Amino acid sequence: MMNFEEPNANLVSHEFLAVILAGFGDELHPLVSDHGDEPCPKALLPVANMPMIDFPLTWLEQSGITEVLLICPAAHRSSISHHIHSDTSSSSYPSLHVDVQTYDESPDEPVGTCAVLKRFSSRIQRDFVILPCDFIPPEDLPLSSLLNKYRVESNLDGAIVTSCWLKAHDADKGAVPEEWGRIGSSVPIIWDKKSGTLLHIDTPDDRDRNFDELEIRMSLLSRYPVASLSSKYTDSHVYVCKRSVLDVLHHRSMFDSFREEFLPWLCKIQYQKTKREKYGRVLRSIMTKEAQVLALRHSTLFGGSIHAQDLSSRGSNSPSLKPVPFSVTSSPAHLDEGDEPLASLRIGIITHDTVFACRVNNIAALLEANRQFLSRTNYTLPTDPDNRALIDAKSQISSDSMVGSSTKIGERATIKRSVIGRHCVIGKMSRVVGCILLDHCVIGEGAKLEGCILGRNTKVGARAELLRSLTQAGYEADAGATIRNEKLEVSDWTAGPGEESDEE
Amino acid sequence: MTRTIVMSSISHRHFRAPSQTDGTGQNDPPTAGAAQKPQKQLTKAERRELQERQRAAKAAQTGSSTVKQPRPTAPASSHPKKGGKGSEGPVQGRGSPSTGPSGPPNKSTKESKPTAATAAEEAAGRSRGLRIFSHFALQKSVGHVAKGDVHPAIVRLGLMFAEFKICGANARSIATLSVFKRVIQDYTTPANNTLSRHLMTHLSVQISHLVSARPMSVTMGNAIRQLKLEISGSDIDLPEQDAKDALCGKIDNYIRDRIIIADQVIQETAMKKIHDGDVVLTYARSSIVQKVLLEAWAGGTQFSVIVVDSRPMLEGKRLLSTLAAAAIPCTYLLLPALGCVISEVSIVLVGAHSIHSNGAIFSRAGTALVAMMAKQHSVPVVVCCETYKFSEGVRLDSFTKNELAPPGDPFSSFPRNRSPGSLVIQNQPNLEILNPLYDLTPPSSITAVVTEAGVIPPDAISSIPLALGRLV
């Protein structure tokens, strides 16, 4: 009998671990509120009829990472795990090995990402990639280019993190109500284009301290005299990090948010001497094992600017110092094995300007992401005869809409620029313009919907008019109701039959 | 029967392009008749024309099939950097000169497929690919996920090779061997297998990944061959960890003996060649020449250095900053200015990528020029080279195997206000960049080769394995 076991199962250790953080989605309220007893996780909220979490998972699969650690609130665990691991769902991922872990969080007290990472740092034993569950990656930026930049830089000169920043998208004013949030609030950053190093992120704390001016250190400028400053970029929250970054995180327990507090602090290590001395050792611990020290000394295109001895004898950073994006090597004449190259401990940055990408963390972003997908689609009637029969011949569906399977569309219904989920029922003569309907919605006859987002199982009565409203899953709007610019929750509806247009 | 007429009429079309299709019938017999004329009576020009016609006919057969599918082949030729494997290259190179003249008339007569022809022309116009040196092409590794079980350290190394972050024969072999040490340490023998047999297959996967990033250098090949010899010779009865430690120890010994200590011996020998008041000339940057110069200066000899450099790699700049930091008086110039200074030079020191049995040196492109100029002016040319760079074969030219430099000038930094992407010269529809990395210096231009086995005249290089007492 031949032995057909997997021969190379543990020959190659996996290089990266992907950590996907799924939160509650506070800004997407009321879409993420519970449907009865069942939670509606933000991660499963569909964008263009695909659950949001499918986007980063597909991106990961394409880049070749196989190990995923997904961290979600305890309440969402079963639905998310069911979605990922079930074979029947169309979005199963054969090559990914997803480990779903939970943390206890209630919507009232949000837990910061730093705390979550600290809690799970024992499960993260190698270099990791942090991804948010709501990231829609751009089509022309594969994750492998981020990974490649990290691989080269961490070996070459000890970079610790590689981040990706997207161009903030300007929405049309007035298209979206102010309270629905802004897409991709941009943050002023300073970075060096030539070496792709992120130098400074402006945090809300900095802004509180000094609103008018942007304070930066001279040591930053003397190292990188030609740096660029822009406020047009927004953080994608995709970080490829070295494992030792978690060790530093344990040292700094006061940080709560990775993006807002820890990362700007990490940027400062590369040019602030005191921080460097304190944390350099921690961050550098694995570097010498992986770095090709001897090979780089012999490499013809490497280093050659300053002696290591000159570097240590310098007191303060002198302005005549040439910025050295590569780490400094000592003269090859001194071939001591103990010489360590000076790690640059820098943060890499990839900026992405071209194709649309964003984080769908508020309502405006959700609308915009759906709009982007709609602009690329072309609606055609379904070929499947059962589905085809459900869609009435006299209905008008514009080409920039999406209709999910098993949706019944009644006679003379008009659908324009909308995303309709699965198993919906759109009544006769209704008008749905610029809306997003999740699964199982029922729209009564003659209803008019414009610019709305309806949660799952929403029922809209006949001849109702909803304009720019959001509904929680399971909401029922009465027949003939007129609702404008409101976020509707189920509690309003159960409050009493007479009060339908109350605010939350 | 019909086929032969069609074929000859096609070939006829290529050379009498203005004549219309109805005239082929009449023109056939004279062509056939002319071909029938005995070879001796044809003049040289006619013989040549006949040869061209036959070649064009052959190419027309392949050409007609290629024009019918313009899409697959035009993109194949427009991506020399993507698909430039050795086997495809020479075929293209051979096919293209003959399709050159027959190409345009071919397209003009194939009116039945105007759209296909214009598409082919447009696709070809976009990037024709290097006609004669298409086999030099670099293989792109961006966006390609490693096939098979490639160790992450090998993936990183491949990236560093492809981006020329680790460059130079010594650097690459040291880097490869160090990474192989890690691969061996992380390796576990699967059940029902022995380390000596299975490790080789495992390493072959890693090696093919590295080769896809950048073609293997002679030094890497020699080192890997030695490693494979050690692996196959490892004792089956040893416990796995001991066997792995033994292999890593042998790798360390190889690096130490053949590279580091060899460099030290070469330094001592070559130092003696530099006397007070000498003007030493060196080209681009060689790790061993750099060591020699620094060691000689540290030993107290007073000399000055002329560093000759060339684009696009501009490695001499880095050598210049290292030497200047050691306070050695230096002059820096580009290769075209060599003639101005050569008369003042007392010795030329260059490094090598590999040395061959016939005494030829394969080195950075431009070394041959320097050596030739120096020889012309009776300046001794001394090549510093470790014995592990010795390659058994005879190399007569640098065309059969070479590499292209990375596009543009990846390390240019001026002007600083422009993004580095815009400073790189790209291939354009009417511009193909050809920057071979290596060239061959014939043994006649070389005075001596300094190895750790001694100072050897170039015609005695084939005796290096003998001098070392073993096969290299």
PDB file of C-alpha atoms in Angstrom, chain A residues 24 90 156 211 243 269 304 332 384 411 436:
ATOM      1  CA  PHE A  24     -19.148  46.158  16.007  1.00  0.00           C
ATOM      2  CA  SER A  90     -20.563  30.534  -2.383  1.00  0.00           C
ATOM      3  CA  LEU A 156      17.672  44.960   4.107  1.00  0.00           C
ATOM      4  CA  PHE A 211      -4.452  73.319  16.160  1.00  0.00           C
ATOM      5  CA  ARG A 243       6.488  40.254  15.461  1.00  0.00           C
ATOM      6  CA  ILE A 269      11.258  55.744  16.813  1.00  0.00           C
ATOM      7  CA  GLY A 304      29.081  52.903   1.291  1.00  0.00           C
ATOM      8  CA  PRO A 332      34.427  45.757   5.048  1.00  0.00           C
ATOM      9  CA  ASP A 384     -31.665  30.784 -14.812  1.00  0.00           C
ATOM     10  CA  GLU A 411     -45.061  44.493 -12.777  1.00  0.00           C
ATOM     11  CA  ILE A 436     -29.495  49.413  -1.092  1.00  0.00           C
TER      12      ILE A 436
END
